[in-house]
Amino acid sequence: MISEAEAPRPLHRNEGLKTQSNYLRGTILEGLADPITGAVSDDDTQLMKFHGIYQQDDRDLRNERRKRKLDKAYSFMIRVRVPGGVSTAEQYLAMDEIADEYANGTLKLTTRQAYQLHGVLKHNLKTTIQDINKTCMDTIAACGDVNRNVMANPNPYQSAVHADALKVAEDISAHLTPRTGAYHEIWLDGEKIESSEHEEEPIYGKTYLPRKFKIAMAIPPSNDVDVFAHCLGYIAIIEDGELVGFNVSVGGGMGMTHGKTSTFPRLAEVMGFCTVAQAVAVSEAVVKVQRDHGDRHERAHARFKYTVDDHGVDWIREQVETHLDFKIQKARPYTFEHMGDRYGWVEGVDGKQHLTLYITNGRVKDEGALRIKTGLRAVAKIHKGDFRLTANQNIIIANVAREDRDEIEAILADHGMGESHAKSGIRLNSMACVALPTCGLALAESERYLPDLVGDIEKVLDAHGLSDEEIVIRMTGCPNGCARPYNAEIGLVGKAPNKYNLYLGAAFEGHRLSKLVEESAKPERVVEILTPLIKNFSELREPGEHFGNFLVRTGYVKPVLVSRTDFHD
Ligand code: SRM
Ligand code: SF4
């Protein structure tokens, strides 16, 4: 008899699901055709994520419906991939229209430079996906155990290098997109492939990856994409005004589980340097290493960050090189200065104008005098450039001709968005995940609550003359970390309704995580904790010192240097 210790660990059930799904088809088509329910089966719910679709229900209505013995109010969230965050004005306009026609009339600009639609009913899913595809955007691999939307610094203005880097991000995105015909077949009425024998996933194989995989590309000195929070990061190295290549970082990720110290957020480490021409091959090699060595038994340990943490960066580099016909070179020097967006108009190297607008938590909607949805639609109708989504849930009206600037400004002013960035430094650096009412995993409010809490903290900052001080604050409704809260100088992570774990001390530049200061704090308590710290900061900070760095220097929080040991201790 095999002892328990010798028995092979069973694979997670999702592994079997992927293997048997016939390259992500499952019974999705049958489920869509079932008129009895507005939901799909549990297995298809998992598979549909690979197609960019999540089944959800309106949590505001749950109790009421339960009392009335009604089924949950099911609908679907659709995530639209936007590599590097760049979409044309036509694409923006199409998203705006689709949101009104099939979703809840709002758009969510996500923390990973994508568009999200909420509230799409099952019988409208297919038409919605088709309409999205008509605009030359898609939803495949926006979710699921594959590489997701590839992020990149969206600023088109700073240098010609930005366009070169964006091109590499787009190439990586295209290269790592799953090849299965299932997406076309199910959603776009493509020709049906009867047997998976004729199909191949050359990079992923039949079981895809053990877990989701994320890539971001940063262009120093801006770390707006939060590059170290990603499985794989590319840090552009510019020499004599030319993009020569990238430092490659591996092993970042935010998600953890409350009370389970074997899970932890982790920042990526730089593994070395590759040239521009090598960047796509490196992405494939890293993905293959995770494909072959990631944990397929326990999903809570399946992210690439744990593969890196368990084996070490040197081992990962050796494995990566087995898939390459070149060596990863020694990393080159670079410096990051900040994570957030730079607001307002700027002029690009080619004389084009670009306007970064602040959008509260990325929610595009009309509310009172602030008519963001209608205003951006009016701009899209006359705009000849593009719209760029930032990693901080904001939008850039990009590539505007000098002579068109006034017209755009007038439209924005008419819709209450004239001075979108006339806000405090902390508000401009705030970010919240969706959470309630759509997210099934939320333990507390986030998007609907953070603006109020920021208002309370602003009062304290004002009292100490720190209204303009840039402090990165991020909130999530659960520990999954969708707004990257552990990498914020003030991080708030939902524990229960109206209770948050408070994390402090991350670096403004994005290279050190925060540390838990108090568990299950009510918002009033959060403000109470912050008040003396802000006072001390105003009196004792060194010139130019940021809040998180100040808290670490003065010993209020211990720095998190090694996540596995320092984050939970
Ligand atoms: Fe996320 C799951 C929303 C960025 C870590 N995330 C979810 C789901 C789909 C909930 C679910 O599984 O049922 C949320 C849907 C809520 C809704 O109603 O829309 C959700 N995540 C979001 C978005 C929309 C937050 C936002 O307000 O912008 C972001 C969409 C990004 C995109 O366009 O692709 C979003 N999620 C992130 C990030 C940030 C990032 O990648 O830079 C993270 C942390 C980084 C990381 O991956 O480690 C993140 N989301 C998670 C996790 C935890 C993963 C883990 O390693 O444990 C989950 C849960 C899971 O995968 O099991 C999750
Ligand atoms: Fe939902 Fe949690 Fe992500 Fe917020 S952090 S969107 S609550 S999964």
XYZ file of C-alpha atoms and ligand atoms in Angstrom:
640
model
C 0.000 0.000 0.000
C 1.228 3.509 -0.781
C 1.486 5.686 2.290
C -0.222 9.051 2.279
C 3.143 10.761 1.979
C 4.031 8.734 -1.152
C 0.648 9.090 -2.876
C 0.778 11.452 -5.849
C -0.880 14.768 -5.129
C -4.084 15.031 -7.125
C -4.237 17.713 -9.762
C -6.659 20.561 -9.126
C -10.045 19.828 -10.709
C -9.657 22.784 -13.099
C -6.774 20.876 -14.716
C -9.122 18.054 -15.713
C -11.667 20.602 -16.848
C -9.149 22.257 -19.157
C -7.932 18.904 -20.544
C -11.447 17.727 -21.298
C -12.703 21.070 -22.583
C -11.660 20.424 -26.188
C -9.540 23.561 -26.215
C -11.880 25.706 -24.127
C -15.198 24.732 -25.752
C -16.793 22.701 -22.953
C -20.550 22.950 -23.242
C -20.591 26.737 -23.568
C -22.672 26.694 -26.758
C -25.290 24.428 -25.191
C -25.374 26.545 -22.030
C -25.955 29.718 -24.022
C -28.845 28.092 -25.835
C -30.585 26.976 -22.609
C -33.533 29.378 -22.179
C -34.567 28.048 -18.730
C -31.858 29.879 -16.804
C -29.915 33.122 -17.087
C -26.846 31.294 -15.767
C -24.395 28.724 -17.165
C -22.996 25.572 -15.520
C -20.141 25.756 -13.018
C -17.697 24.173 -15.463
C -18.650 26.538 -18.266
C -18.366 29.460 -15.850
C -14.702 28.487 -15.435
C -14.126 28.015 -19.171
C -15.866 31.236 -20.151
C -13.210 33.151 -18.219
C -10.727 32.198 -20.953
C -13.126 33.957 -23.343
C -13.077 37.108 -21.178
C -16.476 36.540 -19.565
C -17.397 36.174 -15.867
C -20.749 35.084 -14.549
C -21.859 37.372 -11.712
C -24.996 38.339 -9.851
C -26.162 41.646 -8.430
C -25.166 41.370 -4.765
C -27.260 44.386 -3.790
C -30.300 42.295 -4.715
C -29.210 38.946 -3.263
C -30.966 39.101 0.114
C -34.175 40.501 -1.246
C -34.325 37.879 -3.970
C -33.498 35.098 -1.516
C -36.391 36.226 0.698
C -38.682 36.175 -2.298
C -37.340 32.716 -3.215
C -36.065 34.026 -6.516
C -32.942 32.859 -8.315
C -29.928 35.223 -8.144
C -30.018 38.158 -10.577
C -27.429 36.669 -12.952
C -25.567 38.690 -15.518
C -22.095 38.677 -17.018
C -19.030 40.879 -16.872
C -17.066 41.127 -20.113
C -13.432 42.228 -20.147
C -12.132 43.696 -23.392
C -8.409 43.380 -24.026
C -6.607 46.577 -24.982
C -2.869 45.831 -25.353
C -0.916 48.776 -23.963
C -4.264 50.491 -23.328
C -4.436 52.010 -26.815
C -7.823 52.203 -28.537
C -8.989 54.372 -31.403
C -11.730 56.973 -31.030
C -14.024 54.674 -33.073
C -13.324 51.806 -30.696
C -14.050 54.013 -27.703
C -17.315 55.110 -29.264
C -18.282 51.510 -29.939
C -17.575 50.565 -26.300
C -19.727 53.488 -25.169
C -22.619 52.345 -27.352
C -22.287 48.680 -26.364
C -22.339 49.696 -22.689
C -25.680 51.422 -23.224
C -27.215 48.788 -25.417
C -26.235 45.570 -23.630
C -24.567 46.407 -20.304
C -25.411 48.613 -17.332
C -24.695 51.886 -19.145
C -21.263 52.396 -17.589
C -17.719 51.473 -18.582
C -15.055 50.417 -16.132
C -11.483 51.333 -17.021
C -9.518 48.654 -15.215
C -6.230 48.610 -13.338
C -4.788 46.650 -16.268
C -5.706 49.049 -19.072
C -8.787 47.172 -20.244
C -12.465 48.045 -20.662
C -15.011 46.156 -18.616
C -18.749 45.914 -19.201
C -21.021 44.816 -16.365
C -24.565 43.496 -16.354
C -24.744 41.770 -19.746
C -27.543 39.197 -19.835
C -26.889 35.706 -21.136
C -29.075 36.085 -24.191
C -27.137 39.214 -25.194
C -23.653 37.768 -24.702
C -23.085 36.621 -28.238
C -24.231 39.849 -29.900
C -22.168 41.869 -27.448
C -19.008 39.878 -28.168
C -19.676 40.150 -31.889
C -20.094 43.910 -31.658
C -16.839 44.164 -29.707
C -15.037 42.116 -32.365
C -16.481 44.282 -35.135
C -14.417 47.101 -33.663
C -11.247 44.978 -33.989
C -11.023 44.438 -30.253
C -11.573 41.108 -28.547
C -12.038 39.465 -25.189
C -10.101 36.237 -25.645
C -7.578 35.643 -22.869
C -8.729 38.741 -21.020
C -9.202 36.264 -18.157
C -8.395 32.576 -17.527
C -5.208 30.542 -17.038
C -3.321 32.214 -19.888
C -1.369 35.387 -20.458
C -3.701 38.383 -19.951
C -3.818 41.850 -21.466
C -0.218 43.028 -21.863
C 0.233 46.374 -20.165
C 2.560 49.134 -21.297
C 3.181 52.762 -20.511
C 0.466 54.419 -22.603
C 2.024 57.865 -22.848
C 2.626 58.657 -26.477
C 4.386 61.897 -25.833
C 7.595 61.507 -23.976
C 9.794 60.120 -26.719
C 9.825 58.059 -29.878
C 10.966 55.201 -27.647
C 7.458 54.948 -26.224
C 6.078 53.917 -29.592
C 8.872 51.359 -30.042
C 8.175 49.842 -26.624
C 4.440 49.723 -27.284
C 5.091 47.800 -30.493
C 7.019 45.171 -28.517
C 4.152 44.918 -25.992
C 1.700 44.394 -28.861
C 3.932 41.730 -30.399
C 4.163 39.880 -27.078
C 0.400 40.112 -26.673
C -0.242 38.690 -30.149
C 2.366 35.969 -29.715
C 0.901 34.698 -26.454
C -2.756 34.805 -27.502
C -4.273 31.305 -27.403
C -4.672 29.748 -30.848
C -7.841 27.757 -30.135
C -10.632 28.191 -32.653
C -13.175 27.929 -29.840
C -13.550 31.683 -29.474
C -14.428 32.220 -33.142
C -16.603 29.161 -33.218
C -18.687 30.011 -30.156
C -18.981 33.766 -30.354
C -18.352 34.706 -33.961
C -20.125 31.793 -35.635
C -16.856 30.537 -37.060
C -16.554 27.144 -38.713
C -16.930 24.336 -36.183
C -13.917 22.100 -35.666
C -15.271 18.658 -34.763
C -12.171 17.260 -33.134
C -9.375 18.737 -31.145
C -6.950 16.416 -32.983
C -6.540 19.081 -35.641
C -5.942 21.817 -33.159
C -2.834 22.833 -31.326
C -1.780 25.278 -28.665
C 1.942 25.431 -29.466
C 2.843 27.503 -26.423
C 0.283 26.486 -23.838
C -0.623 22.905 -24.689
C -3.968 21.356 -23.791
C -3.952 22.357 -20.140
C -2.894 25.961 -20.671
C -1.157 27.488 -17.619
C -1.602 26.484 -13.984
C -3.033 29.936 -13.277
C -3.426 33.421 -14.761
C -0.264 35.109 -16.070
C 0.398 38.836 -16.329
C 2.928 40.961 -18.193
C 3.669 44.683 -17.959
C 6.176 46.968 -19.640
C 7.471 50.102 -17.915
C 9.462 52.976 -19.357
C 11.596 54.613 -16.650
C 11.423 56.987 -14.905
C 7.690 56.152 -14.868
C 6.570 52.964 -13.161
C 2.912 53.749 -13.904
C 2.213 50.109 -14.798
C 3.488 48.891 -11.421
C 5.861 46.589 -13.220
C 7.001 44.603 -10.169
C 3.433 43.544 -9.375
C 3.458 41.358 -12.493
C 4.494 37.796 -13.243
C 6.797 39.060 -15.991
C 7.980 42.632 -16.363
C 9.895 44.495 -19.033
C 11.732 47.649 -17.990
C 12.777 49.637 -21.047
C 16.469 50.476 -21.222
C 17.159 53.581 -23.239
C 20.695 54.446 -24.275
C 21.521 57.539 -26.361
C 17.816 58.064 -26.989
C 17.355 54.553 -28.422
C 15.428 51.627 -26.977
C 18.149 48.993 -26.723
C 16.253 46.371 -24.791
C 14.656 45.530 -21.472
C 15.558 44.457 -17.993
C 13.320 41.459 -17.395
C 11.681 40.972 -13.991
C 9.967 37.816 -12.796
C 7.748 36.687 -9.950
C 5.397 39.514 -8.976
C 1.773 39.157 -7.916
C -0.622 40.580 -5.363
C -3.280 38.004 -4.461
C -3.368 36.330 -1.058
C -5.908 34.777 1.286
C -6.759 36.237 4.697
C -5.369 34.047 7.471
C -3.282 31.847 5.168
C 0.353 32.868 5.571
C 1.549 30.520 2.834
C -0.033 33.026 0.445
C 1.461 36.492 0.111
C 1.885 39.372 -2.306
C 5.309 39.499 -3.852
C 7.247 41.952 -5.980
C 9.151 40.714 -9.002
C 12.941 40.577 -9.114
C 15.060 41.585 -12.071
C 16.412 38.452 -13.800
C 18.616 40.145 -16.411
C 18.520 41.989 -19.714
C 17.389 41.078 -23.216
C 17.485 43.027 -26.473
C 14.393 44.343 -28.234
C 14.626 41.546 -30.804
C 14.758 38.928 -28.028
C 11.794 40.203 -25.983
C 9.071 38.053 -27.566
C 11.161 34.884 -27.340
C 11.832 35.616 -23.662
C 8.108 35.960 -22.969
C 7.438 32.589 -24.577
C 10.292 30.965 -22.658
C 9.110 32.341 -19.310
C 5.540 31.231 -20.008
C 6.812 27.748 -20.859
C 8.771 27.549 -17.609
C 5.599 28.355 -15.682
C 3.624 25.920 -17.852
C 6.012 23.099 -16.945
C 6.933 23.962 -13.363
C 3.963 25.877 -11.925
C 1.894 24.101 -9.263
C -1.124 22.417 -10.844
C -2.258 20.846 -7.575
C -3.082 23.823 -5.423
C -4.478 26.928 -7.103
C -3.578 29.103 -4.102
C 0.067 28.224 -4.846
C -0.162 28.129 -8.622
C 0.842 31.664 -9.610
C 4.263 32.162 -11.166
C 5.339 34.232 -8.135
C 5.382 31.020 -6.075
C 7.341 29.141 -8.760
C 9.926 31.937 -8.616
C 9.866 32.131 -4.827
C 10.211 28.366 -4.408
C 13.096 27.941 -6.878
C 14.853 31.320 -6.897
C 15.568 33.680 -9.774
C 18.839 31.986 -10.806
C 17.063 28.679 -11.332
C 14.283 30.421 -13.298
C 16.897 32.094 -15.533
C 18.557 28.717 -16.192
C 15.186 27.193 -17.098
C 14.288 30.129 -19.311
C 17.596 29.782 -21.156
C 16.849 26.134 -21.980
C 14.101 27.496 -24.255
C 16.344 30.125 -25.872
C 19.312 30.101 -28.224
C 20.852 33.071 -26.429
C 21.754 33.958 -22.855
C 19.983 36.468 -20.663
C 22.466 39.295 -20.134
C 23.369 41.169 -16.966
C 20.727 43.739 -15.940
C 21.412 47.385 -16.807
C 20.924 50.476 -14.612
C 17.550 52.263 -14.516
C 15.671 54.511 -12.078
C 11.960 54.779 -11.332
C 10.524 57.975 -9.871
C 6.798 57.327 -9.455
C 3.875 54.987 -10.083
C 0.935 57.331 -10.678
C -0.215 59.142 -13.818
C 0.870 62.655 -14.830
C -2.306 64.700 -15.392
C -3.269 67.532 -17.715
C -2.068 68.534 -21.191
C 1.404 67.757 -22.431
C 2.976 68.259 -25.811
C 4.626 65.265 -27.439
C 7.923 65.147 -29.276
C 5.997 65.437 -32.547
C 4.017 68.479 -31.399
C 0.818 66.473 -30.784
C -1.168 67.264 -27.607
C -2.191 64.695 -24.981
C -4.590 65.170 -22.083
C -4.630 62.783 -19.113
C -7.983 62.930 -17.322
C -8.653 61.765 -13.788
C -11.558 59.299 -13.711
C -12.614 58.294 -10.198
C -11.792 54.582 -9.889
C -12.083 54.227 -13.655
C -15.885 54.325 -13.668
C -17.159 56.099 -16.766
C -20.670 57.246 -15.959
C -22.821 60.358 -15.653
C -23.574 61.567 -12.145
C -25.124 64.971 -11.520
C -23.134 67.724 -13.170
C -20.182 65.410 -13.776
C -21.156 63.742 -17.053
C -18.068 61.706 -17.868
C -19.848 59.192 -20.100
C -21.636 61.758 -22.251
C -18.601 64.044 -22.284
C -16.151 61.391 -23.468
C -18.667 60.258 -26.084
C -18.900 63.824 -27.417
C -15.101 64.031 -27.535
C -14.860 60.639 -29.289
C -17.200 61.873 -32.010
C -14.843 64.660 -33.056
C -11.488 63.277 -31.895
C -9.026 62.342 -34.647
C -6.444 60.754 -32.339
C -6.827 57.884 -29.887
C -7.885 57.089 -26.313
C -5.327 55.489 -24.042
C -6.217 53.689 -20.844
C -3.741 53.991 -18.009
C -2.803 51.419 -15.394
C -4.281 53.748 -12.787
C -7.838 53.584 -14.173
C -7.548 56.909 -15.998
C -7.804 57.887 -19.660
C -5.612 59.925 -22.003
C -7.181 61.796 -24.899
C -4.102 61.371 -27.040
C -2.691 62.690 -30.291
C -4.749 65.848 -30.525
C -3.729 68.468 -33.096
C -2.845 71.842 -31.525
C -5.791 73.495 -33.266
C -8.312 70.935 -31.889
C -7.374 71.430 -28.247
C -9.822 74.256 -27.525
C -12.790 72.350 -28.887
C -11.998 69.332 -26.699
C -11.522 71.532 -23.658
C -14.882 73.223 -24.310
C -16.658 69.856 -24.542
C -15.088 68.659 -21.310
C -15.984 71.902 -19.522
C -19.599 71.578 -20.701
C -19.754 68.159 -19.070
C -18.277 69.158 -15.719
C -14.820 67.770 -16.550
C -13.036 71.050 -17.170
C -10.568 70.668 -14.338
C -10.602 66.907 -13.866
C -7.256 66.967 -12.099
C -7.867 69.925 -9.799
C -7.834 67.496 -6.900
C -5.667 66.710 -3.915
C -2.449 64.760 -4.434
C -3.848 61.759 -2.562
C -7.061 61.631 -4.618
C -5.106 61.792 -7.860
C -3.127 58.793 -6.628
C -6.109 56.770 -5.412
C -7.428 53.605 -6.947
C -10.143 51.130 -5.952
C -11.215 47.787 -7.354
C -14.801 47.146 -8.418
C -15.948 45.063 -5.396
C -19.676 45.410 -4.617
C -22.177 44.943 -6.125
C -20.799 42.912 -9.030
C -17.728 41.113 -7.707
C -18.629 37.760 -6.217
C -15.504 37.745 -4.039
C -15.920 41.135 -2.340
C -15.959 41.156 1.466
C -16.342 44.932 1.722
C -17.086 47.975 -0.433
C -14.281 49.491 -2.456
C -15.083 51.522 -5.596
C -18.243 52.921 -3.999
C -16.525 53.824 -0.749
C -12.917 54.946 -1.313
C -13.829 58.486 -2.512
C -15.515 59.168 0.864
C -12.591 57.853 2.881
C -10.169 59.909 0.790
C -12.339 62.934 1.654
C -11.813 62.238 5.374
C -8.055 61.808 4.953
C -7.896 64.990 2.838
C -9.160 66.970 5.834
C -6.172 65.790 7.880
C -3.749 66.487 5.033
C -5.239 69.971 4.514
C -4.779 70.749 8.203
C -1.070 70.042 7.814
C -0.560 71.870 4.545
C -0.236 68.639 2.575
C -3.155 68.977 0.131
C -0.912 68.625 -2.887
C 1.214 65.859 -1.420
C 1.203 62.828 -3.700
C 0.393 59.797 -1.563
C -0.559 56.527 -3.223
C -3.700 55.060 -1.618
C -5.454 51.962 -2.912
C -8.417 49.957 -1.687
C -9.748 46.518 -2.510
C -12.844 44.709 -1.305
C -10.929 41.491 -0.589
C -7.326 40.246 -0.353
C -7.063 39.338 -4.045
C -5.495 42.725 -4.573
C -7.050 43.877 -7.866
C -6.058 47.508 -7.245
C -2.569 46.402 -6.097
C -3.152 47.703 -2.525
C -0.099 46.038 -0.982
C 2.034 48.177 -3.265
C 0.415 51.430 -2.122
C 1.783 53.734 0.560
C -1.651 53.377 2.196
C -3.316 50.066 1.354
C -6.794 49.058 2.510
C -7.956 45.499 2.039
C -11.545 44.459 2.762
C -11.955 41.983 5.620
C -15.695 42.234 6.329
C -18.400 44.830 5.679
C -16.975 48.222 6.728
C -13.730 46.645 7.994
C -10.340 46.835 6.321
C -6.834 45.613 6.967
C -4.581 48.655 6.889
C -1.172 48.337 5.226
C 1.424 51.119 5.281
C 4.937 51.849 4.103
C 5.226 50.898 0.435
C 7.633 52.866 -1.716
C 6.222 55.659 -3.898
C 8.275 54.280 -6.808
C 6.779 50.782 -6.504
C 9.716 48.667 -5.349
C 8.724 47.853 -1.725
C 5.462 46.455 -0.355
C 3.475 47.815 2.569
C 3.117 46.068 5.891
C 0.025 45.239 7.939
C -0.500 47.827 10.650
C -3.970 46.966 11.890
C -6.494 44.264 11.106
C -10.214 44.793 10.614
C -10.061 48.536 11.150
C -13.227 50.526 10.650
C -12.778 53.624 8.453
C -12.871 55.961 11.490
C -10.044 53.953 13.015
C -8.054 54.205 9.776
C -8.283 57.994 9.947
C -7.406 57.895 13.657
C -4.237 55.894 12.913
C -3.237 58.111 10.013
C -3.779 61.451 11.779
C -0.630 61.506 13.999
C 1.433 59.899 11.229
C 0.479 62.646 8.792
C 1.259 65.275 11.451
C 4.715 63.753 12.044
C 5.271 63.498 8.321
C 4.549 67.198 7.860
C 6.994 68.109 10.621
C 9.807 65.562 10.305
C 10.040 64.501 6.682
C 13.241 65.022 4.769
C 13.109 67.204 1.649
C 11.248 65.373 -1.120
C 10.649 62.324 1.072
C 7.458 60.378 0.354
C 5.014 59.172 3.004
C 5.730 55.430 2.689
C 9.468 55.954 2.759
C 9.094 58.274 5.769
C 7.165 55.617 7.728
C 9.910 53.085 7.086
C 12.802 55.473 7.789
C 11.321 56.567 11.091
C 10.694 52.958 12.118
C 6.888 53.104 12.217
C 6.731 50.086 9.923
C 9.373 47.473 9.210
C 10.281 47.299 5.513
C 9.073 44.270 3.598
C 12.287 43.160 1.944
C 11.508 39.463 1.393
C 7.796 38.772 1.092
C 7.834 35.153 2.271
C 9.408 36.065 5.591
C 8.659 39.758 6.114
C 5.114 40.264 4.886
C 3.243 38.340 7.574
C 5.739 38.379 10.464
Fe -8.764 40.966 -10.324
C -10.465 38.155 -9.606
C -11.576 42.590 -11.053
C -6.934 43.434 -11.716
C -5.989 39.792 -8.702
N -10.680 40.422 -10.370
C -11.197 39.199 -10.085
C -12.683 39.123 -10.436
C -12.795 38.624 -11.839
C -13.556 38.334 -9.446
C -13.826 36.886 -9.739
O -12.892 36.104 -9.973
O -15.000 36.525 -9.703
C -13.039 40.629 -10.327
C -14.239 41.089 -11.144
C -14.940 42.227 -10.454
C -15.931 42.892 -11.289
O -17.127 42.879 -10.910
O -15.587 43.460 -12.317
C -11.702 41.272 -10.630
N -9.194 42.631 -11.316
C -10.416 43.191 -11.437
C -10.362 44.579 -12.017
C -11.530 44.927 -12.923
C -10.231 45.594 -10.875
C -10.476 47.022 -11.252
O -11.300 47.619 -10.552
O -9.865 47.544 -12.182
C -9.001 44.494 -12.731
C -9.111 43.993 -14.139
C -7.778 43.915 -14.792
C -7.808 43.578 -16.245
O -8.194 44.424 -17.035
O -7.371 42.472 -16.597
C -8.297 43.447 -11.880
N -6.790 41.460 -10.305
C -6.262 42.596 -10.850
C -4.940 42.807 -10.350
C -4.045 43.994 -10.667
C -3.046 43.707 -11.731
O -3.052 42.636 -12.333
O -2.221 44.572 -11.974
C -4.681 41.773 -9.467
C -3.414 41.624 -8.584
C -2.236 41.159 -9.337
C -2.192 39.675 -9.401
O -2.787 39.111 -10.308
O -1.594 39.067 -8.513
C -5.845 40.929 -9.459
N -8.293 39.233 -9.365
C -7.119 38.975 -8.715
C -7.238 37.722 -8.031
C -6.146 37.064 -7.146
C -5.202 36.254 -7.921
C -4.249 35.508 -7.035
O -3.090 35.387 -7.389
O -4.648 35.013 -5.995
C -8.537 37.234 -8.286
C -9.148 35.923 -7.788
C -8.661 34.732 -8.523
O -7.989 34.817 -9.544
O -8.969 33.649 -8.042
C -9.178 38.218 -9.114
Fe -13.328 41.622 -6.317
Fe -11.487 41.275 -4.490
Fe -10.785 41.920 -6.956
Fe -11.945 43.714 -5.469
S -9.960 42.753 -5.038
S -12.499 43.228 -7.573
S -13.327 42.518 -4.250
S -11.740 40.037 -6.365
